[in-house]
PDB file of C-alpha atoms in Angstrom:
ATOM      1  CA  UNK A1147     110.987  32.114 167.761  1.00 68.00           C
ATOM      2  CA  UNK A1148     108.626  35.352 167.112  1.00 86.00           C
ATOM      3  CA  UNK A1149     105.259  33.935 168.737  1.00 91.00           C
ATOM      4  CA  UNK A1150     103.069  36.632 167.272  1.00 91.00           C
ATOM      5  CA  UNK A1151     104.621  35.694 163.883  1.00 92.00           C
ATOM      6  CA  UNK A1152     103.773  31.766 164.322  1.00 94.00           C
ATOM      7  CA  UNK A1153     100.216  32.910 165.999  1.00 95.00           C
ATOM      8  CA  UNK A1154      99.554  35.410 162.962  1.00 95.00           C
ATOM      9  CA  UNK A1155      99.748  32.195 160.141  1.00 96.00           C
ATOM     10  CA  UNK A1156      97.328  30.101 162.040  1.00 96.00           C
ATOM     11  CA  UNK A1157      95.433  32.990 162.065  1.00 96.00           C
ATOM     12  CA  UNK A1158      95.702  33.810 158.681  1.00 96.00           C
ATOM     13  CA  UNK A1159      94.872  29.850 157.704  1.00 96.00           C
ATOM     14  CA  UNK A1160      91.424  30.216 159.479  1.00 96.00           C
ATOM     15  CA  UNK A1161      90.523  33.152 158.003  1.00 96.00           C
ATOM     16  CA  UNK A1162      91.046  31.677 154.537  1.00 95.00           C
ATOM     17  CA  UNK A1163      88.099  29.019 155.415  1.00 95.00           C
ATOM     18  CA  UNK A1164      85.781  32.028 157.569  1.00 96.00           C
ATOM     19  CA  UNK A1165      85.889  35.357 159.292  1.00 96.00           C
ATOM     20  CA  UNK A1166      87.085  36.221 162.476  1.00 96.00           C
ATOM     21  CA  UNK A1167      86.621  38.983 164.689  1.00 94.00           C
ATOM     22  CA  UNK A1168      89.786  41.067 166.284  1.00 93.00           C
ATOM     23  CA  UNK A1169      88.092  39.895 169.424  1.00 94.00           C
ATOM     24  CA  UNK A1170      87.858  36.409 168.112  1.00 95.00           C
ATOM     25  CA  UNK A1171      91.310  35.891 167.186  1.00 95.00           C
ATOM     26  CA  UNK A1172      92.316  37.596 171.462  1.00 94.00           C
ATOM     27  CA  UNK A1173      89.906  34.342 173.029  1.00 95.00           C
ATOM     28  CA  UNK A1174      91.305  32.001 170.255  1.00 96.00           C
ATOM     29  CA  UNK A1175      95.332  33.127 170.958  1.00 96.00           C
ATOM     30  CA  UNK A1176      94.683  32.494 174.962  1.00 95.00           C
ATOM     31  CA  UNK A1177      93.672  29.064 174.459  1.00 96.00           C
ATOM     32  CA  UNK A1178      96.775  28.039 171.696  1.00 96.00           C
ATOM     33  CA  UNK A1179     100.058  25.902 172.639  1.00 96.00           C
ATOM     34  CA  UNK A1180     103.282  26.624 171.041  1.00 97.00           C
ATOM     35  CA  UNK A1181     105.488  23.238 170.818  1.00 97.00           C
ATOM     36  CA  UNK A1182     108.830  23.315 169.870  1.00 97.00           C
ATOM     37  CA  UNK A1183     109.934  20.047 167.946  1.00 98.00           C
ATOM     38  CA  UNK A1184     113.774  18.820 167.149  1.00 98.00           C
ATOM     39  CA  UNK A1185     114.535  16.733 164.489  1.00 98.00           C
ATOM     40  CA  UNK A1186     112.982  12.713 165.185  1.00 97.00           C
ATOM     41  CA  UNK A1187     111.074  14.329 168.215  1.00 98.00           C
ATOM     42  CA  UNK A1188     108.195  12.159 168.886  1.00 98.00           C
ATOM     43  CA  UNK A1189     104.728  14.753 168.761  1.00 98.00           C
ATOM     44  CA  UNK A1190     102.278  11.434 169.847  1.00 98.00           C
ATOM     45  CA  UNK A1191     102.984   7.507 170.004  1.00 98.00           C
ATOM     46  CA  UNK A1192     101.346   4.358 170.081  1.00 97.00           C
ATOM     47  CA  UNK A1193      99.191   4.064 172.927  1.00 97.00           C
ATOM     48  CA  UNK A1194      98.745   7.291 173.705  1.00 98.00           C
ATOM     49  CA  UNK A1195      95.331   9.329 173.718  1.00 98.00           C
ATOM     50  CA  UNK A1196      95.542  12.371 171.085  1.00 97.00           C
ATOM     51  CA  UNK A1197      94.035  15.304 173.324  1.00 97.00           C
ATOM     52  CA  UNK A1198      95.088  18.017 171.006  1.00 97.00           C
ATOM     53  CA  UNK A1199      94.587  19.286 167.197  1.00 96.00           C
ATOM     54  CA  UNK A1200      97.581  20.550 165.717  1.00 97.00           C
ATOM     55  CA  UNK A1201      98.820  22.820 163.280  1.00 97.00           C
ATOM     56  CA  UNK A1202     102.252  22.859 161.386  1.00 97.00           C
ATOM     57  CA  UNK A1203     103.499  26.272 162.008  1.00 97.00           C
ATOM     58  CA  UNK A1204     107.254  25.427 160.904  1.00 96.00           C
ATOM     59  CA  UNK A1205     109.086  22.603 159.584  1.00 97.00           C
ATOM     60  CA  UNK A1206     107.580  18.964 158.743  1.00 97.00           C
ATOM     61  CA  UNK A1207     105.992  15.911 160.322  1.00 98.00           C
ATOM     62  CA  UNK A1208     105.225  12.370 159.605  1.00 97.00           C
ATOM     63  CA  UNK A1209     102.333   9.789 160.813  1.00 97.00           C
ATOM     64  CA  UNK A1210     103.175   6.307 160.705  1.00 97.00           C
ATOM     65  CA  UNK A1211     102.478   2.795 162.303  1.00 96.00           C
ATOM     66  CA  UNK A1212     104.589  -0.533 163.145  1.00 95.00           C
ATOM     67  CA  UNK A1213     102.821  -3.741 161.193  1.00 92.00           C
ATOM     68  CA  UNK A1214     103.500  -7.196 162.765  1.00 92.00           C
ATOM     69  CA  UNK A1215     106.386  -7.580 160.814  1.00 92.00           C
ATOM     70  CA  UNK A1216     107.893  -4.489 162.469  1.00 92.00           C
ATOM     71  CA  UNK A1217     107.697  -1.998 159.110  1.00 92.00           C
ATOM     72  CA  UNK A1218     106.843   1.600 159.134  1.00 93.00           C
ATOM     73  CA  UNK A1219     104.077   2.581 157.161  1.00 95.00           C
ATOM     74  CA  UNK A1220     103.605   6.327 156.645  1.00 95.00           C
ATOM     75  CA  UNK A1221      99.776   7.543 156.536  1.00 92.00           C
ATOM     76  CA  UNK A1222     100.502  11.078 156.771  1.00 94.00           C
ATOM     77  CA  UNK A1223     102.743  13.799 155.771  1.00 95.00           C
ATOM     78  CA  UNK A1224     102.768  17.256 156.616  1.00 95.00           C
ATOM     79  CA  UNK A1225     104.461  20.629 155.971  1.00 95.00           C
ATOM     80  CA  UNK A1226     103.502  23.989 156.940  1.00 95.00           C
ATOM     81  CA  UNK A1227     100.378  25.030 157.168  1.00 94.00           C
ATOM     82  CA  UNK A1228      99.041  21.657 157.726  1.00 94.00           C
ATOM     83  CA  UNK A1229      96.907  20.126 159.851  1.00 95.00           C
ATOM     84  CA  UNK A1230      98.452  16.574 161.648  1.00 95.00           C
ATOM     85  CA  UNK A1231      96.677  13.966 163.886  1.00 94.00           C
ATOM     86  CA  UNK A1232      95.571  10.776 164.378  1.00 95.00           C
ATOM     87  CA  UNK A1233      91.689  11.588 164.565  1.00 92.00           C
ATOM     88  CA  UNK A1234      91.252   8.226 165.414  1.00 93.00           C
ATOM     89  CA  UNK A1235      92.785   8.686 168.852  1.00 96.00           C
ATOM     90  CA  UNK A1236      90.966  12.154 168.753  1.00 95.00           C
ATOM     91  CA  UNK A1237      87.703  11.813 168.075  1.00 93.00           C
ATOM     92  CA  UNK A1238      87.396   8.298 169.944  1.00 96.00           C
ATOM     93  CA  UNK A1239      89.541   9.222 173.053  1.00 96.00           C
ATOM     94  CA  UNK A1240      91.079   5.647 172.421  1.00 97.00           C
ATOM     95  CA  UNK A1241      94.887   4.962 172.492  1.00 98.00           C
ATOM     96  CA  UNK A1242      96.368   6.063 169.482  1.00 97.00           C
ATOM     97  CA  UNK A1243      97.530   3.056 167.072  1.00 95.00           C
ATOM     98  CA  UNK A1244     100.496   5.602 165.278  1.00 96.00           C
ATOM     99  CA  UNK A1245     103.330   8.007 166.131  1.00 98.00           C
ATOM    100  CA  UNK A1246     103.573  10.988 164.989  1.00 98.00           C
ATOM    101  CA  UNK A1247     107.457  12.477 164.368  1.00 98.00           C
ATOM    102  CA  UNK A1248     109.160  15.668 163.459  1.00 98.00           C
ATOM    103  CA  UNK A1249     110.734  14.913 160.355  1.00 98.00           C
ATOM    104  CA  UNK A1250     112.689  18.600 160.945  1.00 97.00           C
ATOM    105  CA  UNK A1251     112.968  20.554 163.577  1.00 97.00           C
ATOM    106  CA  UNK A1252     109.389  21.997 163.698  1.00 98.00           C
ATOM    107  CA  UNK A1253     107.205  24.297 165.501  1.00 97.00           C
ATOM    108  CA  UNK A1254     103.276  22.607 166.145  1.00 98.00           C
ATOM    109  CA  UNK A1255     100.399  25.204 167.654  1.00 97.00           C
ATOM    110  CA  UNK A1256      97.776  22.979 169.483  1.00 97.00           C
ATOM    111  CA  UNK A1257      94.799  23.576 171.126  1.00 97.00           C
ATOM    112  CA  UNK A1258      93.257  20.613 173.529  1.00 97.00           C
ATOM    113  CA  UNK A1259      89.736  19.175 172.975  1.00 96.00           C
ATOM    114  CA  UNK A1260      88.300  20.955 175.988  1.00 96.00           C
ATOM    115  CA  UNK A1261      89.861  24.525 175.093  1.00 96.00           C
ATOM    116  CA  UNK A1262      88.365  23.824 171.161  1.00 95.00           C
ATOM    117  CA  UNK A1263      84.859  22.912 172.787  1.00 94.00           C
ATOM    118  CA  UNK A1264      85.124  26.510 174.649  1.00 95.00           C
ATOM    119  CA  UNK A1265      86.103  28.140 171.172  1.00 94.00           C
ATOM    120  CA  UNK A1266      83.264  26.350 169.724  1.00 93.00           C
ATOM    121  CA  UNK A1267      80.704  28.059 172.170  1.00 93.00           C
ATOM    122  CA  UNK A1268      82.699  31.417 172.434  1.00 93.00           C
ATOM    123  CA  UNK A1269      83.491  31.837 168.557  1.00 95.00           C
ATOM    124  CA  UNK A1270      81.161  30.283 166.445  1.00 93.00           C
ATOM    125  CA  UNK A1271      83.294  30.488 163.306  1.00 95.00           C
ATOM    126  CA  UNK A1272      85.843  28.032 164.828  1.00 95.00           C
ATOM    127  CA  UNK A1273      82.987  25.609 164.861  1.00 94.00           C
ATOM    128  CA  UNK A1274      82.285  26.245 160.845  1.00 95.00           C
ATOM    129  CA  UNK A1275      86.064  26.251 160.106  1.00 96.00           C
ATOM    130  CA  UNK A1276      86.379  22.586 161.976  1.00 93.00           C
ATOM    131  CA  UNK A1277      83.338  21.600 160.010  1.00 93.00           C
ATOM    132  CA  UNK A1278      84.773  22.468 157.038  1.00 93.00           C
ATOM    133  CA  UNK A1279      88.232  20.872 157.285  1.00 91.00           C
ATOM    134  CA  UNK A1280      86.559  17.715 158.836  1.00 89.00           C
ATOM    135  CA  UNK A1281      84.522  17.377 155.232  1.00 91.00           C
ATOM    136  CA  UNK A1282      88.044  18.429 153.726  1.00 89.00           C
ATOM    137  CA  UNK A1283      89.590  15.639 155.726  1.00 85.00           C
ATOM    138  CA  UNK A1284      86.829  12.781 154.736  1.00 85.00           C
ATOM    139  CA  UNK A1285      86.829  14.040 151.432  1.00 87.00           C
ATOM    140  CA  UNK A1286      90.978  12.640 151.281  1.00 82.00           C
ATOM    141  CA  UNK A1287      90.830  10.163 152.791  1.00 80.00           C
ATOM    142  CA  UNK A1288      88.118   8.352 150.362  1.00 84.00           C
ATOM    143  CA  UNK A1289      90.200   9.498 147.515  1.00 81.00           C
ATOM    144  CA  UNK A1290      92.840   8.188 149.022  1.00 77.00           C
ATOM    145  CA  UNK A1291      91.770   4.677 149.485  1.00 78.00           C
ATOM    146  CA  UNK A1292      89.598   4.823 145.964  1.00 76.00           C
ATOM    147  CA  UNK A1293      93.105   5.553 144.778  1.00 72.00           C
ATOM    148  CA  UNK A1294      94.784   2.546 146.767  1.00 73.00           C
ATOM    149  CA  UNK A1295      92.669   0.259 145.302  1.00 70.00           C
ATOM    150  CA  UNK A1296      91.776   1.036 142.399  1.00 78.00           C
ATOM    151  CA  UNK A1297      94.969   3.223 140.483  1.00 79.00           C
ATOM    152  CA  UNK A1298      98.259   2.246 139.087  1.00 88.00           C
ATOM    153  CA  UNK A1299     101.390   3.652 141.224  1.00 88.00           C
ATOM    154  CA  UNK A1300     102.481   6.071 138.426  1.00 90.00           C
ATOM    155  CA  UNK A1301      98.854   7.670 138.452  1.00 89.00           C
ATOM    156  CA  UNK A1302      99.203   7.639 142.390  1.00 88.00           C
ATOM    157  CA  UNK A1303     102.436   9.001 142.414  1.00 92.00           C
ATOM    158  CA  UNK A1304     101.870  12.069 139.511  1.00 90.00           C
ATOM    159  CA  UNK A1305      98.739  13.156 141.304  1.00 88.00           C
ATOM    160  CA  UNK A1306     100.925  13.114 144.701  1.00 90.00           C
ATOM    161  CA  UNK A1307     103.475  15.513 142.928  1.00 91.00           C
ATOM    162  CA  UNK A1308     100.713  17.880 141.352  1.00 89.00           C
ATOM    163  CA  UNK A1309      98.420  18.072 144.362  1.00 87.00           C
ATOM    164  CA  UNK A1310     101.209  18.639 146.682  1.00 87.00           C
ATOM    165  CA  UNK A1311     104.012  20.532 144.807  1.00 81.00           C
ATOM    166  CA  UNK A1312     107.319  20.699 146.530  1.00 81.00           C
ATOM    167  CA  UNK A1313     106.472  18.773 149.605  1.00 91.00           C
ATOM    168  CA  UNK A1314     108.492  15.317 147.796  1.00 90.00           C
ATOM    169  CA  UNK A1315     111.846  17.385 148.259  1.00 91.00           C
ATOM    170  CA  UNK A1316     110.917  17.725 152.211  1.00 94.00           C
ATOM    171  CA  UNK A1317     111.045  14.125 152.896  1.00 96.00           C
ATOM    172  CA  UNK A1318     113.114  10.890 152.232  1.00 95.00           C
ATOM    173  CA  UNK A1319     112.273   8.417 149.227  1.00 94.00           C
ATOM    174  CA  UNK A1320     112.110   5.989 151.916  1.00 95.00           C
ATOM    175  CA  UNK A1321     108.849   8.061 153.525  1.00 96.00           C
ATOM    176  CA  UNK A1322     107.120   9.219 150.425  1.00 95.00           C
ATOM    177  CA  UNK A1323     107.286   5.493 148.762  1.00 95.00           C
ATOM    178  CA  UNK A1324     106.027   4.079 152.225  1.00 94.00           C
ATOM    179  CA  UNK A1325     103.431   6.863 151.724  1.00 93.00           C
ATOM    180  CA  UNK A1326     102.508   5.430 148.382  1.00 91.00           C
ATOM    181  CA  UNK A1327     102.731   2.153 148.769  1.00 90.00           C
ATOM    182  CA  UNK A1328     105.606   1.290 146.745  1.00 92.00           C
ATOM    183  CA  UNK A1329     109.280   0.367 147.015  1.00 93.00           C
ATOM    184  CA  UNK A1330     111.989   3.211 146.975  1.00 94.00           C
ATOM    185  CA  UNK A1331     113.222   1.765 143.449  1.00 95.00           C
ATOM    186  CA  UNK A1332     110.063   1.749 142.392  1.00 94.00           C
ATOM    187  CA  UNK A1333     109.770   5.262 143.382  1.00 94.00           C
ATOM    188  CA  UNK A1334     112.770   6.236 141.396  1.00 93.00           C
ATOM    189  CA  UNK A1335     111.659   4.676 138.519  1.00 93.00           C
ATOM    190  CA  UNK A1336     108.410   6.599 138.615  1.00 93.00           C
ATOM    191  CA  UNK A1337     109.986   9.835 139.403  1.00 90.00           C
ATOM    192  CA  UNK A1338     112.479   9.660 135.858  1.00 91.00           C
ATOM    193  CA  UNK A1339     109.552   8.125 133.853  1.00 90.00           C
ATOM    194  CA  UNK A1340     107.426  11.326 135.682  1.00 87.00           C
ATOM    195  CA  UNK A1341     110.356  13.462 134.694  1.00 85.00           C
ATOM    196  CA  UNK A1342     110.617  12.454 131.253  1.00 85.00           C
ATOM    197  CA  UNK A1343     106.467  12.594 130.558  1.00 85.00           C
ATOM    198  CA  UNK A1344     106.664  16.726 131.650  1.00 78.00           C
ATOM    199  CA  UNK A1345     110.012  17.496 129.512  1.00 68.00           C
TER     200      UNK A1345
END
């Protein structure tokens, strides 16, 4: 694992959103994490508190939570370059009600609450960039459950492939249907009729 290769594209993913400073990006490297993640490696689970944000340097992860009736249901996906937490947890300091899981062996950078209220003091562009991503963040998530409620799966599932190209071939059917709300044949059946519409 080159660490100043992983640093560099978390690095490079601020500075997309605002500038940093060489001195910047020294105080914001001292305060990072490097986790290492195999394969079905749990990142957080149920109950406990989500201390950390956390960035997808390598490899992919999955949010989910257990119903009554003892089903997953996937809330998140991620891949690299991605941003995956339950803010819930986060933001409230309350148990967390999902687990997050590497879905491949993976490599997460984190930085904890306290360390990202230092950064917000000591580099005022982290603050900005966090504002930012948190309207980002909102933003999905109200499309998200607009779209729950109020489009057809094949709609849900053909904006799912254009908005995130390539990230359906990362995962199971069995995650990505969860994901969408929909059975796995279901899914299949979407994915030829999807397949036939764009040939």
């Amino acid at each position: 694992m080159d660490t100043d290769i992983i640093i560099s594209q978390l690095i490079e993913h601020m500075r997309e959103i605002v500038p940093l400073q060489d001195t910047d990006i020294d105080y914001i490297t001292s305060k990072l994490q490097i986790i290492p993640l195999k394969k079905k490696e749990f990142l957080l689970r149920e109950g406990e508190v989500s201390r950390h944000m956390r960035f997808i340097a390598q490899g992919s992860l999955y949010a989910y939570h257990i119903d009554e009736k003892g089903k997953e249901n996937i809330t998140q996906l991620g891949i690299e370059n991605w941003w995956i937490n339950d803010l819930y947890s986060y933001l409230s300091e309350l148990p967390s009600r999902m687990y997050i899981q590497a879905n491949e062996d993976a490599i997460i950078l984190q930085i904890s609450k306290n360390n990202l209220e230092l950064l917000y003091k000591e580099v005022p562009a982290i603050s900005e960039f966090w504002r930012l991503k948190m309207q980002s963040a909102y933003v999905t998530l109200q499309e998200r459950t607009f779209e729950h409620s109020r489009v057809d799966a094949y709609t849900k599932y053909r904006t799912f492939v254009t908005t995130y190209r390539n990230i359906e071939q990362r995962f199971p059917q069995y995650m990505v249907a969860s994901f969408l709300g929909i059975t796995v044949e279901y899914l299949s059946y979407l994915r030829k009729k999807h397949l036939s519409d764009v040939s």
